């Protein structure tokens, strides 16, 4: 708390949340620590930009008075968000029993034998909506490591499902004979896929030869026969 001879002022500077085209307010508290009536008056270097309520009044003995300062909406931000505006709070001893209506500008004139206390406050602008810190690696609102944990769970569930299906297929008896059968089927499937790939390559070669005007009847028959065999083998594997 900043103390003068008559009143204490809190805070020592006026901080305004700054946002373009929006009003913002802050307040200060005047504390009378004496047994006398204290009159105060608030002035600013930029009266068109700020509205002070109340801008003058009486602080009763051993009591406080709250003052609200409102900054009008601004169309542009100052350079580097630095304000040159300042406020001056003047205070003087008032007659006992004085009210807010009794406060006049003449009460704060400097005269011989009269003490006029003055305290200056500077204006500080702060961002209205400061960005929230986001943990590194957290781009979608989840905590770091969540995706990895979910992937592990999915992989585990998939492995369990495959194991369960194989056990069910073999009557819950994972014998070496059953696994051998599964391995054999997988080998046969791979062989069929390889053969189909080879036949597709031959088909592409035949197409190229046909474009050059060469015959390809025998190769076409070979291709058709191979495709039929591949489909038959594939059918029995699926069975």
CSV table of C-alpha atoms in Angstrom, one decimal, residues 7 30-40 57-65 97-100:
chain,number,residue,atom,x,y,z
A,7,UNK,CA,-4.7,8.6,2.9
A,30,UNK,CA,-8.4,5.1,-0.6
A,31,UNK,CA,-7.8,4.5,3.1
A,32,UNK,CA,-8.1,7.2,5.7
A,33,UNK,CA,-5.9,6.2,8.7
A,34,UNK,CA,-6.5,9.5,10.6
A,35,UNK,CA,-9.2,10.7,12.9
A,36,UNK,CA,-10.1,13.6,10.6
A,37,UNK,CA,-12.4,14.0,7.6
A,38,UNK,CA,-10.2,13.9,4.4
A,39,UNK,CA,-11.3,15.3,1.1
A,40,UNK,CA,-9.9,13.9,-2.1
A,57,UNK,CA,-15.4,13.1,-2.3
A,58,UNK,CA,-14.9,12.6,1.5
A,59,UNK,CA,-13.2,9.7,3.2
A,60,UNK,CA,-14.5,9.4,6.7
A,61,UNK,CA,-12.1,8.9,9.6
A,62,UNK,CA,-10.6,5.4,9.8
A,63,UNK,CA,-12.6,4.2,6.8
A,64,UNK,CA,-12.1,3.5,3.1
A,65,UNK,CA,-13.5,4.7,-0.3
A,97,UNK,CA,-18.9,16.4,9.3
A,98,UNK,CA,-18.2,17.4,5.6
A,99,UNK,CA,-20.0,15.4,2.9
A,100,UNK,CA,-19.2,14.7,-0.8
